[in-house]
């Protein structure tokens, strides 16, 4: 049996990212950051929809009460799709107009963790933020060039986050109040591995990582040991999510930016992982 299949849709993403499983819609969402656009794949009938966005969009997270929070270039915004409405929530970096949000997810408490970066990827001005359910935000870590992740261990004891440009994945311990402590280098990518991009964790606590420039996804044990790799025909693999009623389906985004026209770069793939993921956390605000 093949380990993957390409989702046929007639459009390739310039910078596919931000994969999200929506159990309440039985659908997978993902962004095309620089198009900019938001995509949706219905698992019920295979229909794909694409909404143009007014500015770069790094991620969306479902709200417990309906709709989404989006990580736009100009900050956090409420987002609904039917009809399309976008309402500002707040901009944590009005002093950095050349920066944008890159990747983000909600944790088990209903807070969102997300990173920002310089649009060119050339400055170490990126920050890791926590957006709390009350709409306030705080800086959790700093000094990133290209922040990616985050991902959470089962039970929420660990948060994984990477600086893609440095080929480094970090592991943080979680404090009793939901904060972070004790950042430690966890997994270091070699040059031949490419760069660590989006991540997710399965039900057994293994960390799955997309390889930008490495043409694959890999699973690492909770101790950080490489356990398995699945090669994909896209050079720039960007993000991963588990999906489906049993969370045993996996969808992987990729990017075509900077590459010649091809069949697979910028495609969305379904991968057959042989394991199960964790439920998607919702933003509690």
Short mmCIF file of C-alpha atoms in Angstrom, two decimals:
data_model
loop_
_atom_site.label_atom_id
_atom_site.label_comp_id
_atom_site.label_asym_id
_atom_site.label_seq_id
_atom_site.Cartn_x
_atom_site.Cartn_y
_atom_site.Cartn_z
CA UNK A 1 0.00 0.00 0.00
CA UNK A 2 1.26 3.50 -0.85
CA UNK A 3 2.12 5.72 2.12
CA UNK A 4 0.51 8.84 0.62
CA UNK A 5 -1.81 10.22 -2.03
CA UNK A 6 -2.03 13.67 -3.56
CA UNK A 7 -5.30 15.57 -3.15
CA UNK A 8 -6.28 16.65 -6.68
CA UNK A 9 -7.62 20.19 -6.78
CA UNK A 10 -6.15 22.11 -9.75
CA UNK A 11 -4.48 24.76 -7.57
CA UNK A 12 -1.10 24.68 -5.90
CA UNK A 13 -0.29 26.66 -2.78
CA UNK A 14 2.48 29.21 -2.94
CA UNK A 15 3.10 28.71 0.78
CA UNK A 16 0.76 26.08 2.19
CA UNK A 17 0.74 26.05 6.00
CA UNK A 18 -1.42 25.98 9.12
CA UNK A 19 -3.18 22.61 8.72
CA UNK A 20 -6.18 22.24 11.06
CA UNK A 21 -8.64 19.41 11.62
CA UNK A 22 -12.20 20.55 12.36
CA UNK A 23 -14.21 17.73 13.96
CA UNK A 24 -17.41 19.75 14.02
CA UNK A 25 -17.21 20.35 10.25
CA UNK A 26 -15.56 17.04 9.29
CA UNK A 27 -13.08 19.12 7.32
CA UNK A 28 -9.40 20.01 7.04
CA UNK A 29 -8.40 23.66 6.81
CA UNK A 30 -5.04 25.03 5.73
CA UNK A 31 -3.67 28.39 4.69
CA UNK A 32 -1.76 29.67 1.70
CA UNK A 33 0.10 32.38 3.58
CA UNK A 34 1.29 34.61 0.77
CA UNK A 35 -1.50 34.03 -1.82
CA UNK A 36 -3.11 34.88 0.62
CA UNK A 37 -5.95 32.37 1.02
CA UNK A 38 -7.67 29.91 3.32
CA UNK A 39 -8.52 26.41 2.02
CA UNK A 40 -11.04 23.84 3.22
CA UNK A 41 -11.32 20.15 2.30
CA UNK A 42 -14.57 18.42 3.26
CA UNK A 43 -13.93 14.79 4.21
CA UNK A 44 -17.60 14.01 3.65
CA UNK A 45 -17.62 14.66 -0.10
CA UNK A 46 -14.11 15.78 -1.06
CA UNK A 47 -15.21 19.29 -2.00
CA UNK A 48 -12.47 21.92 -1.72
CA UNK A 49 -13.19 25.60 -1.11
CA UNK A 50 -10.75 28.51 -1.20
CA UNK A 51 -11.31 31.98 0.25
CA UNK A 52 -9.11 34.91 -0.75
CA UNK A 53 -7.80 36.82 2.26
CA UNK A 54 -6.92 40.54 2.43
CA UNK A 55 -3.42 39.99 3.84
CA UNK A 56 -1.00 37.15 4.72
CA UNK A 57 -2.65 34.56 6.98
CA UNK A 58 -0.43 32.14 8.93
CA UNK A 59 -3.00 30.07 10.82
CA UNK A 60 -6.60 29.70 11.92
CA UNK A 61 -7.87 28.16 15.16
CA UNK A 62 -11.49 27.24 15.82
CA UNK A 63 -13.33 29.07 18.59
CA UNK A 64 -15.35 27.04 21.08
CA UNK A 65 -18.36 29.26 20.38
CA UNK A 66 -18.08 29.10 16.60
CA UNK A 67 -15.96 30.74 13.94
CA UNK A 68 -12.21 31.14 14.06
CA UNK A 69 -9.33 33.24 15.29
CA UNK A 70 -6.85 34.02 12.51
CA UNK A 71 -3.19 34.95 12.74
CA UNK A 72 -2.88 37.67 10.11
CA UNK A 73 0.07 39.88 9.24
CA UNK A 74 -1.58 42.75 11.12
CA UNK A 75 -2.45 40.69 14.19
CA UNK A 76 -5.20 38.55 15.70
CA UNK A 77 -8.62 38.73 14.06
CA UNK A 78 -12.01 37.07 14.43
CA UNK A 79 -12.94 35.22 11.25
CA UNK A 80 -16.15 33.70 9.92
CA UNK A 81 -16.59 32.21 6.46
CA UNK A 82 -20.31 32.11 5.73
CA UNK A 83 -20.53 35.01 5.22
CA UNK A 84 -16.87 36.05 5.18
CA UNK A 85 -16.25 38.54 7.99
CA UNK A 86 -12.92 39.61 9.48
CA UNK A 87 -12.88 41.69 12.67
CA UNK A 88 -9.68 42.92 14.40
CA UNK A 89 -8.95 41.58 17.87
CA UNK A 90 -5.52 43.15 18.41
CA UNK A 91 -2.07 43.64 16.90
CA UNK A 92 0.86 42.66 19.15
CA UNK A 93 3.47 44.15 16.79
CA UNK A 94 2.31 47.47 15.29
CA UNK A 95 5.94 48.61 15.51
CA UNK A 96 7.05 45.80 13.15
CA UNK A 97 5.05 46.30 9.92
CA UNK A 98 7.47 44.02 8.07
CA UNK A 99 6.62 41.03 10.28
CA UNK A 100 3.77 38.52 10.10
CA UNK A 101 2.42 35.53 12.00
CA UNK A 102 3.65 32.14 10.85
CA UNK A 103 2.23 29.18 12.79
CA UNK A 104 -0.07 28.69 15.77
CA UNK A 105 -2.26 26.23 17.69
CA UNK A 106 -4.48 26.11 20.76
CA UNK A 107 -3.47 24.13 23.83
CA UNK A 108 -5.67 22.07 26.14
CA UNK A 109 -6.54 25.13 28.26
CA UNK A 110 -7.94 27.00 25.25
CA UNK A 111 -5.03 29.44 24.85
CA UNK A 112 -3.29 29.91 21.49
CA UNK A 113 0.48 29.72 21.05
CA UNK A 114 1.87 31.35 17.91
CA UNK A 115 5.04 32.75 16.45
CA UNK A 116 5.84 35.90 14.47
CA UNK A 117 8.66 36.48 11.99
CA UNK A 118 10.20 39.03 9.67
CA UNK A 119 8.58 38.61 6.24
CA UNK A 120 11.99 38.16 4.61
CA UNK A 121 13.15 35.63 7.19
CA UNK A 122 16.36 37.61 7.58
CA UNK A 123 16.07 39.13 11.06
CA UNK A 124 15.92 37.61 14.52
CA UNK A 125 12.86 39.61 15.56
CA UNK A 126 10.45 36.68 15.84
CA UNK A 127 8.53 36.10 19.06
CA UNK A 128 6.47 33.30 20.56
CA UNK A 129 3.15 34.59 21.94
CA UNK A 130 0.37 33.17 24.10
CA UNK A 131 -3.11 34.51 23.32
CA UNK A 132 -5.30 33.91 26.37
CA UNK A 133 -9.06 33.26 26.28
CA UNK A 134 -9.72 36.76 27.63
CA UNK A 135 -8.16 38.26 24.48
CA UNK A 136 -4.95 39.38 26.15
CA UNK A 137 -1.55 38.25 24.95
CA UNK A 138 1.95 37.88 26.36
CA UNK A 139 5.42 37.18 24.97
CA UNK A 140 6.55 33.68 25.94
CA UNK A 141 9.93 33.57 24.14
CA UNK A 142 12.02 35.72 21.79
CA UNK A 143 14.91 35.79 19.31
CA UNK A 144 13.41 33.64 16.54
CA UNK A 145 14.14 33.98 12.86
CA UNK A 146 11.48 31.57 11.53
CA UNK A 147 9.32 30.17 14.37
CA UNK A 148 7.37 26.98 13.67
CA UNK A 149 5.24 24.48 15.50
CA UNK A 150 4.00 24.60 18.14
CA UNK A 151 2.95 21.14 19.32
CA UNK A 152 1.92 19.77 22.72
CA UNK A 153 2.60 16.43 24.37
CA UNK A 154 -0.35 14.33 25.59
CA UNK A 155 -1.38 15.81 28.91
CA UNK A 156 0.27 19.13 28.07
CA UNK A 157 3.50 18.61 30.03
CA UNK A 158 5.71 19.70 27.12
CA UNK A 159 5.51 22.31 24.37
CA UNK A 160 7.61 21.80 21.24
CA UNK A 161 8.62 24.78 19.13
CA UNK A 162 11.29 25.31 16.50
CA UNK A 163 13.41 27.96 14.87
CA UNK A 164 13.36 26.63 11.34
CA UNK A 165 16.22 28.80 10.09
CA UNK A 166 18.50 27.42 12.83
CA UNK A 167 17.41 23.78 12.15
CA UNK A 168 16.57 23.52 15.85
CA UNK A 169 13.52 22.13 17.67
CA UNK A 170 13.18 23.15 21.31
CA UNK A 171 11.26 21.54 24.14
CA UNK A 172 9.75 23.60 26.96
CA UNK A 173 8.31 22.31 30.21
CA UNK A 174 4.90 23.72 31.13
CA UNK A 175 4.36 25.49 34.42
CA UNK A 176 1.36 25.07 36.70
CA UNK A 177 -0.02 28.40 35.49
CA UNK A 178 0.19 27.41 31.84
CA UNK A 179 3.43 29.22 31.08
CA UNK A 180 6.77 27.92 29.81
CA UNK A 181 10.03 27.11 31.54
CA UNK A 182 13.40 25.47 30.90
CA UNK A 183 13.79 25.76 27.12
CA UNK A 184 16.08 22.97 25.97
CA UNK A 185 17.44 22.03 22.52
CA UNK A 186 15.55 18.83 21.68
CA UNK A 187 16.14 17.79 18.04
CA UNK A 188 18.75 19.23 15.70
CA UNK A 189 18.34 18.77 11.95
CA UNK A 190 21.46 18.07 9.90
CA UNK A 191 21.95 19.86 6.58
CA UNK A 192 20.76 16.82 4.63
CA UNK A 193 17.51 16.78 6.67
CA UNK A 194 16.43 20.22 5.48
CA UNK A 195 14.70 22.41 8.07
CA UNK A 196 12.11 21.55 10.75
CA UNK A 197 8.75 23.11 9.87
CA UNK A 198 5.23 22.38 11.19
CA UNK A 199 4.70 19.70 13.82
CA UNK A 200 2.05 17.59 15.51
CA UNK A 201 1.99 14.92 18.21
CA UNK A 202 0.27 11.54 18.03
CA UNK A 203 -1.63 9.73 20.78
CA UNK A 204 1.53 7.86 21.83
CA UNK A 205 3.45 11.09 22.35
CA UNK A 206 5.57 10.84 19.21
CA UNK A 207 6.44 14.12 17.51
CA UNK A 208 5.80 14.31 13.76
CA UNK A 209 7.81 16.99 11.92
CA UNK A 210 7.60 18.33 8.35
CA UNK A 211 10.95 18.74 6.57
CA UNK A 212 11.21 21.99 4.58
CA UNK A 213 13.85 21.26 1.96
CA UNK A 214 13.91 17.62 3.02
CA UNK A 215 10.97 16.13 1.09
CA UNK A 216 9.51 14.10 3.93
CA UNK A 217 7.86 13.95 7.32
CA UNK A 218 9.47 12.20 10.27
CA UNK A 219 8.31 10.79 13.58
CA UNK A 220 10.46 11.16 16.69
CA UNK A 221 10.05 9.37 20.00
CA UNK A 222 9.29 11.34 23.19
CA UNK A 223 13.04 11.11 23.87
CA UNK A 224 13.87 12.77 20.53
CA UNK A 225 15.06 9.68 18.63
CA UNK A 226 14.18 9.34 14.93
CA UNK A 227 11.63 6.54 14.67
CA UNK A 228 10.26 6.72 11.11
CA UNK A 229 10.28 8.83 7.93
CA UNK A 230 7.80 9.00 5.05
CA UNK A 231 9.16 10.46 1.80
CA UNK A 232 6.94 12.81 -0.20
CA UNK A 233 7.42 14.13 -3.77
CA UNK A 234 7.38 17.78 -2.63
CA UNK A 235 10.61 19.51 -1.72
CA UNK A 236 9.15 21.99 0.76
CA UNK A 237 6.91 20.10 3.20
CA UNK A 238 5.37 22.49 5.69
CA UNK A 239 2.71 21.24 8.12
CA UNK A 240 0.86 18.19 9.44
CA UNK A 241 -2.43 17.38 11.12
CA UNK A 242 -4.32 14.23 12.07
CA UNK A 243 -7.95 14.12 10.94
CA UNK A 244 -11.04 11.95 10.61
CA UNK A 245 -13.50 10.48 13.08
CA UNK A 246 -10.83 8.19 14.54
CA UNK A 247 -7.97 10.68 14.06
CA UNK A 248 -6.19 8.06 11.99
CA UNK A 249 -5.93 10.12 8.80
CA UNK A 250 -3.11 12.60 8.25
CA UNK A 251 -2.91 15.61 5.95
CA UNK A 252 0.31 17.37 4.98
CA UNK A 253 0.74 20.75 3.27
CA UNK A 254 3.60 21.92 1.08
CA UNK A 255 4.89 25.05 -0.65
CA UNK A 256 5.77 25.95 -4.23
CA UNK A 257 7.42 29.29 -3.46
CA UNK A 258 10.73 29.68 -5.27
CA UNK A 259 10.32 26.44 -7.21
CA UNK A 260 9.56 25.80 -10.90
CA UNK A 261 6.14 24.56 -11.97
CA UNK A 262 5.66 20.95 -10.87
CA UNK A 263 2.94 18.43 -10.12
CA UNK A 264 3.58 18.06 -6.40
CA UNK A 265 5.20 21.18 -4.98
CA UNK A 266 2.44 23.19 -3.32
CA UNK A 267 0.10 20.20 -3.14
CA UNK A 268 -1.89 18.87 -0.20
CA UNK A 269 -1.23 15.20 0.60
CA UNK A 270 -3.03 12.57 2.60
CA UNK A 271 -0.52 10.34 4.38
CA UNK A 272 -1.36 6.96 5.90
CA UNK A 273 0.51 6.99 9.23
CA UNK A 274 -0.77 3.79 10.84
CA UNK A 275 -1.36 5.59 14.12
CA UNK A 276 -3.78 8.04 15.72
CA UNK A 277 -3.55 11.69 16.63
CA UNK A 278 -4.90 13.84 19.43
CA UNK A 279 -8.14 15.89 19.30
CA UNK A 280 -7.89 19.46 18.05
CA UNK A 281 -7.96 22.03 20.84
CA UNK A 282 -10.32 25.00 20.49
CA UNK A 283 -9.71 28.60 21.48
CA UNK A 284 -11.77 29.26 24.60
CA UNK A 285 -12.29 32.96 23.89
#
